[in-house]
Tab-separated table of C-alpha atoms in Angstrom:
chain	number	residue	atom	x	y	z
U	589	UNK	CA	0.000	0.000	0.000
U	590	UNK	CA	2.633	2.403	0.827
U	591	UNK	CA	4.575	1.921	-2.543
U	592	UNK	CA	1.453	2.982	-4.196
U	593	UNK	CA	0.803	6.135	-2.383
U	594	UNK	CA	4.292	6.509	-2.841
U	595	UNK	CA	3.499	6.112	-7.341
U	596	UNK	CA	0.646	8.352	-6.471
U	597	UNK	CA	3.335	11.211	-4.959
U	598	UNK	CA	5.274	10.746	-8.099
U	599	UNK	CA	2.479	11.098	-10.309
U	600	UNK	CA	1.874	14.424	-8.790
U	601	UNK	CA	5.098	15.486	-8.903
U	602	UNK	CA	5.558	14.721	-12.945
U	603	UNK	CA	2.099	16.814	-13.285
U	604	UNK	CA	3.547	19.429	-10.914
U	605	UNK	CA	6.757	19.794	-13.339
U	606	UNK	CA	4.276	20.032	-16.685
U	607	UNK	CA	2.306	22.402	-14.829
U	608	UNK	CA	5.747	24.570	-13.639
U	609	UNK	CA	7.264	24.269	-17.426
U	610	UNK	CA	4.012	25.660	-19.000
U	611	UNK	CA	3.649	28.227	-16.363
U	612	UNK	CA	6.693	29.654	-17.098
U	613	UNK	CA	6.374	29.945	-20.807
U	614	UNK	CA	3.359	31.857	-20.426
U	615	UNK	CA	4.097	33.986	-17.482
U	616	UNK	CA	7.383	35.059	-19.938
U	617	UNK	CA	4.632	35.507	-22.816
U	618	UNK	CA	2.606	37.836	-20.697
U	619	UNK	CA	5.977	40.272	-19.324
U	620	UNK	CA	5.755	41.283	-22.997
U	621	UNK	CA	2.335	42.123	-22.852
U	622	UNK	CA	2.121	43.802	-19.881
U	623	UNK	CA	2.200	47.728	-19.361
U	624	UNK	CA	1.956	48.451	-15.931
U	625	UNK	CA	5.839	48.244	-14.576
U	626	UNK	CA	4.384	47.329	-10.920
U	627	UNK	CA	3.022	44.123	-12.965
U	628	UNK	CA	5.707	43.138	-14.963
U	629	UNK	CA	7.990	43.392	-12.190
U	630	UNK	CA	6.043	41.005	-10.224
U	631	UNK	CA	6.255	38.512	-13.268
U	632	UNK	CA	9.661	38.930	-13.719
U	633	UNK	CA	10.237	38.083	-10.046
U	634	UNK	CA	8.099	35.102	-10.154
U	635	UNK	CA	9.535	33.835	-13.695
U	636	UNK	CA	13.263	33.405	-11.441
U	637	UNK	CA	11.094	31.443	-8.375
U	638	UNK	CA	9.753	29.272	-11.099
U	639	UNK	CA	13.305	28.359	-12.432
U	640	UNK	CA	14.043	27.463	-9.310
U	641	UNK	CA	10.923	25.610	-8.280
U	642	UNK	CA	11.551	23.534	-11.255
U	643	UNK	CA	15.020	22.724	-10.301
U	644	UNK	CA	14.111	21.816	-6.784
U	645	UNK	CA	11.025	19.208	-8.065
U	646	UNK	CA	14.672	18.057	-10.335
U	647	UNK	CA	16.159	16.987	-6.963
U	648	UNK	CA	13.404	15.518	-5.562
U	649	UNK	CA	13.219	13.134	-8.426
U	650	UNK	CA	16.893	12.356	-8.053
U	651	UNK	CA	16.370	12.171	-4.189
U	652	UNK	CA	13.552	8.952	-5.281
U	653	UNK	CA	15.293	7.869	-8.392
U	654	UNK	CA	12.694	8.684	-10.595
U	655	UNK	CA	12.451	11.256	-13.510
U	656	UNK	CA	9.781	13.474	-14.660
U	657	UNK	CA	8.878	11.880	-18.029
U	658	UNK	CA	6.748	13.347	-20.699
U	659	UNK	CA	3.743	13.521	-18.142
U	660	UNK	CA	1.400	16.525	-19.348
U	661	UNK	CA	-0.415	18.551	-17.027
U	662	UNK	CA	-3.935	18.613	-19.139
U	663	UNK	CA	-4.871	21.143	-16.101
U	664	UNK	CA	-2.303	23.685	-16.952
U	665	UNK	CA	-2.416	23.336	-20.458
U	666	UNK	CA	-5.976	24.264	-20.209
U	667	UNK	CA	-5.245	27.667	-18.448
U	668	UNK	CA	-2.737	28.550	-20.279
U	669	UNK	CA	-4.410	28.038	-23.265
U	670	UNK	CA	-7.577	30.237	-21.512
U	671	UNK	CA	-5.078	32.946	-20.592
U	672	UNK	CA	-3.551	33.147	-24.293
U	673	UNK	CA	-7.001	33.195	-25.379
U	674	UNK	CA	-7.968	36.181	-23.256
U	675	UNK	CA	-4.783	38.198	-24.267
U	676	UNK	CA	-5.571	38.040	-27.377
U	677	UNK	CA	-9.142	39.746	-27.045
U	678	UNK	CA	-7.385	43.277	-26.414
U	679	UNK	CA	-4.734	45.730	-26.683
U	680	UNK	CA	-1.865	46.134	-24.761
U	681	UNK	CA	-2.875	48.554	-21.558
U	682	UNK	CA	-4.639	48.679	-18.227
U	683	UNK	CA	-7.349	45.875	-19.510
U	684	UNK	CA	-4.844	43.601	-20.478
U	685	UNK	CA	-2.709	44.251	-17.299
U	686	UNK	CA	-5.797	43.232	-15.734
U	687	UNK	CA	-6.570	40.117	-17.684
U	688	UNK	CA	-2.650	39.263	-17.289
U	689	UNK	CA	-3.065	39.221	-13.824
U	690	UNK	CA	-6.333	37.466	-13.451
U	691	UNK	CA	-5.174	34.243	-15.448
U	692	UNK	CA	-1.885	33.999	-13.405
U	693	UNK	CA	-4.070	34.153	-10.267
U	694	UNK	CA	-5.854	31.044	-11.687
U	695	UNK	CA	-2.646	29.545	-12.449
U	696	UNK	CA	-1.019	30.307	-9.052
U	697	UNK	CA	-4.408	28.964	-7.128
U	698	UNK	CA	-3.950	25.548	-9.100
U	699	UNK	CA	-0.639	25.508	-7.986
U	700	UNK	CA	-1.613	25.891	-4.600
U	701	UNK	CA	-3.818	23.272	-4.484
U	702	UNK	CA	-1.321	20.571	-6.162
U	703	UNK	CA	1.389	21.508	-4.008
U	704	UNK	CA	-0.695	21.435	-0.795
U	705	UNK	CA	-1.356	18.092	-2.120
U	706	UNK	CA	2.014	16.883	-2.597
U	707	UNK	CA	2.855	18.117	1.029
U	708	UNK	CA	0.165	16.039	2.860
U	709	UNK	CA	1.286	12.868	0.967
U	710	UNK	CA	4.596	13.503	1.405
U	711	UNK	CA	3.964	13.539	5.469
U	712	UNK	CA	2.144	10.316	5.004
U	713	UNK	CA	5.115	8.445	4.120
U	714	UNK	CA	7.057	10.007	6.688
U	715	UNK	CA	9.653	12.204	3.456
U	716	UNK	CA	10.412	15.372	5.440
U	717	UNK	CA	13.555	16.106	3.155
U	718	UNK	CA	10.593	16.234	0.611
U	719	UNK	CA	8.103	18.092	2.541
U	720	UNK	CA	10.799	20.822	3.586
U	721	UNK	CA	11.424	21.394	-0.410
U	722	UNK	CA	7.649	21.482	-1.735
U	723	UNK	CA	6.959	23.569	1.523
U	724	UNK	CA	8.841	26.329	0.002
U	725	UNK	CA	7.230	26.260	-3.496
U	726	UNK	CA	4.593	26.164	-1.623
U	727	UNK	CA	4.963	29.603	0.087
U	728	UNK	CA	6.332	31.065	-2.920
U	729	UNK	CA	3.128	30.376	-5.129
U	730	UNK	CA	0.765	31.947	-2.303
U	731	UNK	CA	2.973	34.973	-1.625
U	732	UNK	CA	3.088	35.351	-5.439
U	733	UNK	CA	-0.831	34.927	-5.558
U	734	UNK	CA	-1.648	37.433	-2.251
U	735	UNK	CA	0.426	39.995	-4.474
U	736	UNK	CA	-1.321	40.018	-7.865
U	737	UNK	CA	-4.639	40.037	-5.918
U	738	UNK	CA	-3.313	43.343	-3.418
U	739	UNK	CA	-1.328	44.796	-6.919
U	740	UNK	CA	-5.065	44.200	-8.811
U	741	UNK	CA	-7.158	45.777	-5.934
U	742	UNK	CA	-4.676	48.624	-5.497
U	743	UNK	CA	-3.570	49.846	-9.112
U	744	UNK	CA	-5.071	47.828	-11.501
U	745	UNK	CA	-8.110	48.007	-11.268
U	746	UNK	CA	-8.094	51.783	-10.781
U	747	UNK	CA	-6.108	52.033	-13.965
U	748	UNK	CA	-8.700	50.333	-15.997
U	749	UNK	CA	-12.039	51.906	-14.765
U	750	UNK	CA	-10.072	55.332	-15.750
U	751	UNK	CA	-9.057	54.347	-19.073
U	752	UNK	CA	-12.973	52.920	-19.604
U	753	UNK	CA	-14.082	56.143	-18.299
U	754	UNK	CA	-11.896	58.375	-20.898
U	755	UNK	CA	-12.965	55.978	-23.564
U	756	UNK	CA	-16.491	56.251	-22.974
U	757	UNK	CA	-15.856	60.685	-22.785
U	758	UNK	CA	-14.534	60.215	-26.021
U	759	UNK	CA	-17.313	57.886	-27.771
U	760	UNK	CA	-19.832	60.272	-25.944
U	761	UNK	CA	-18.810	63.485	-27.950
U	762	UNK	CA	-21.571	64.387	-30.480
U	763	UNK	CA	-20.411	64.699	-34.081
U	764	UNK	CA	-20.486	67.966	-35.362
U	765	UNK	CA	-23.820	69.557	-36.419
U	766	UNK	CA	-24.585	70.302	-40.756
U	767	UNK	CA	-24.130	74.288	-41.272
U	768	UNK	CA	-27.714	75.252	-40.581
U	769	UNK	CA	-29.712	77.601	-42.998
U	770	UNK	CA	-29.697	81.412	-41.614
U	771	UNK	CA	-32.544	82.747	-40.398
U	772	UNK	CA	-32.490	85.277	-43.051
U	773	UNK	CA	-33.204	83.261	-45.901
U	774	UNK	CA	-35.379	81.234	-43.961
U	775	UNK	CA	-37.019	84.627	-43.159
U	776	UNK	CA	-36.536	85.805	-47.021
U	777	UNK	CA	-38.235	82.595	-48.072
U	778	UNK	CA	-41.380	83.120	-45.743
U	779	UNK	CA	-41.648	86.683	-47.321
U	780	UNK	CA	-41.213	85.450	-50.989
U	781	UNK	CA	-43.784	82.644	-50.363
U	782	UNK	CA	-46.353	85.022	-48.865
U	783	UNK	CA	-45.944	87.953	-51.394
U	784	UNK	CA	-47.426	86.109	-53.912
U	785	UNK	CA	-51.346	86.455	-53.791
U	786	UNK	CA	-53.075	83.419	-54.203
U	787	UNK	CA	-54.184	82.939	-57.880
U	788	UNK	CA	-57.969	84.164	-58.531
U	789	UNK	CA	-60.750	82.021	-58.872
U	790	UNK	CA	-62.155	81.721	-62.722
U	791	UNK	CA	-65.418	83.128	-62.762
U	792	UNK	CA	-67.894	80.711	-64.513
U	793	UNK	CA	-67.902	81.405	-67.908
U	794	UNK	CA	-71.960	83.106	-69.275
U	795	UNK	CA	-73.544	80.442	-71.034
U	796	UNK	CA	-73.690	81.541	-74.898
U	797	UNK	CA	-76.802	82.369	-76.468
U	798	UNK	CA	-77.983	79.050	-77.571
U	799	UNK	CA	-76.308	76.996	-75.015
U	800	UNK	CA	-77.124	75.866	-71.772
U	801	UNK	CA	-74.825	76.336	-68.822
U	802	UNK	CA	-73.775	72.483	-69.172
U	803	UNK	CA	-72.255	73.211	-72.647
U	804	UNK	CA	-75.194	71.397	-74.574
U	805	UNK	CA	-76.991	73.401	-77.173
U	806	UNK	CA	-80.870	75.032	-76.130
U	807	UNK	CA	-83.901	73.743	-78.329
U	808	UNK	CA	-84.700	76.319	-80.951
U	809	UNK	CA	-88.044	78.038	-80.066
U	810	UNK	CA	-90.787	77.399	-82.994
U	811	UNK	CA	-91.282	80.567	-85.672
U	812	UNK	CA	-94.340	82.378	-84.192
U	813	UNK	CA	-97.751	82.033	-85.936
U	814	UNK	CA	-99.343	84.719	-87.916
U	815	UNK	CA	-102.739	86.097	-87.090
U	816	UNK	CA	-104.743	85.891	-90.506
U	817	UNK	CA	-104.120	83.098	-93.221
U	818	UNK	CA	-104.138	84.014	-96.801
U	819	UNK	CA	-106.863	82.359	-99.291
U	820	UNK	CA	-104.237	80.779	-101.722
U	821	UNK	CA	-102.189	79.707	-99.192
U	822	UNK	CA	-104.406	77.895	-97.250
U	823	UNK	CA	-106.595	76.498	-99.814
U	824	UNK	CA	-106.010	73.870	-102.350
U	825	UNK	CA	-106.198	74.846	-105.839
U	826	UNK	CA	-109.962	74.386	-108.014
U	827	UNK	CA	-110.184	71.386	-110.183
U	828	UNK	CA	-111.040	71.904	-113.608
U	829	UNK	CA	-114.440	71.797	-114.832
U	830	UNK	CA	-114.822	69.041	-117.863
């Protein structure tokens, strides 16, 4: 039983050196990124405890003749891979110091955990040589962790709200207005529209003599009688006696 809790120590250890190798790529990635000197300084600084870290988890393997292998920390690989991710979503300055410092908190509370880890199993088989060593990297990731949190709350933070704030003043400016008519041609215009008089209505045409208002033509009136008839006008002519 104890030989396998002792493979399960060295398990954790190989995933603990994947997990410090990765780290330190990316936390060398992101000291280029980063803007605020407060924040790259703290990288920097934590880039030479990681060399070192590594190099101790070296001597432990020695110490248990064992070697790290090709073991890869899917755990790490994951963050890293969220924190590239991230980085690339915005420009360098106070956001990205902030997003910087929020995936290397992530990465620094996984190593807390593993570490932790490795220190309680390491006490179970009684390896205090080993326990003194991870101890260390163990105080080095939380110290690291408490200062990117206080450096966040502090600067940071502050940093970015300001720069959202000036962005925001400068989206918020109103582009400039169209030259607007002067009142004095709108003015002339009003006085040009209401000199003119409206135009006069047509008076309806007189029917012509012989026409009706509608335009159709009026019935003739019938020639007016005379008062005495004539003799050969009215009468037909005699026949002719045989």
């Amino acid at each position: 039983m104890e030989d396998e809790v002792e493979g399960l120590l060295l398990e954790q250890l190989k995933d603990a050196y994947s997990a410090e190798k990765q780290a330190l790529r990316c936390m060398q990635q992101s000291a280029r990124l980063a803007t605020s000197p407060l924040l790259k300084g703290a990288i920097d600084t934590h880039v030479e405890e990681t060399k070192v870290q590594i190099g101790r988890l070296d001597e432990i393997f020695q110490a248990m003749n064992a070697k790290p292998g090709r073991k890869l920390c899917l755990a790490m690989k994951g963050l890293v891979e969220e924190a590239a991710a991230e980085a690339g979503d915005h420009d360098k300055g106070p956001i990205m110091d902030l997003v910087i410092t929020a995936s290397m908190q992530r990465i620094e509370h996984y190593e807390i955990s593993a570490y932790g880890t490795m220190v309680m199993t390491a006490e179970a088989l009684e390896l205090q040589p080993v326990v003194k060593v991870l101890e260390q990297t163990l105080a080095e990731e939380q110290r690291t962790e408490a200062n990117l949190a206080q450096m966040a709350k502090a600067e940071l933070m502050t940093s970015a709200l300001e720069d959202e704030v000036g962005d925001e003043d400068e989206a918020g400016q109103p582009p400039p207005k169209p030259a607007s008519r002067s009142a004095s041609s709108k003015s002339g215009s009003a006085k040009s529209g209401s000199s003119k008089s409206p135009p006069a209505k047509r008076k309806a045409d007189k029917p012509a003599s012989g026409k009706s208002p509608g335009g159709k033509a009026a019935p003739a009136k019938p020639p007016a009688r005379s008062g005495s008839r004539t003799g050969s006008s009215s009468r037909p002519a005699a026949r002719r006696s045989r």
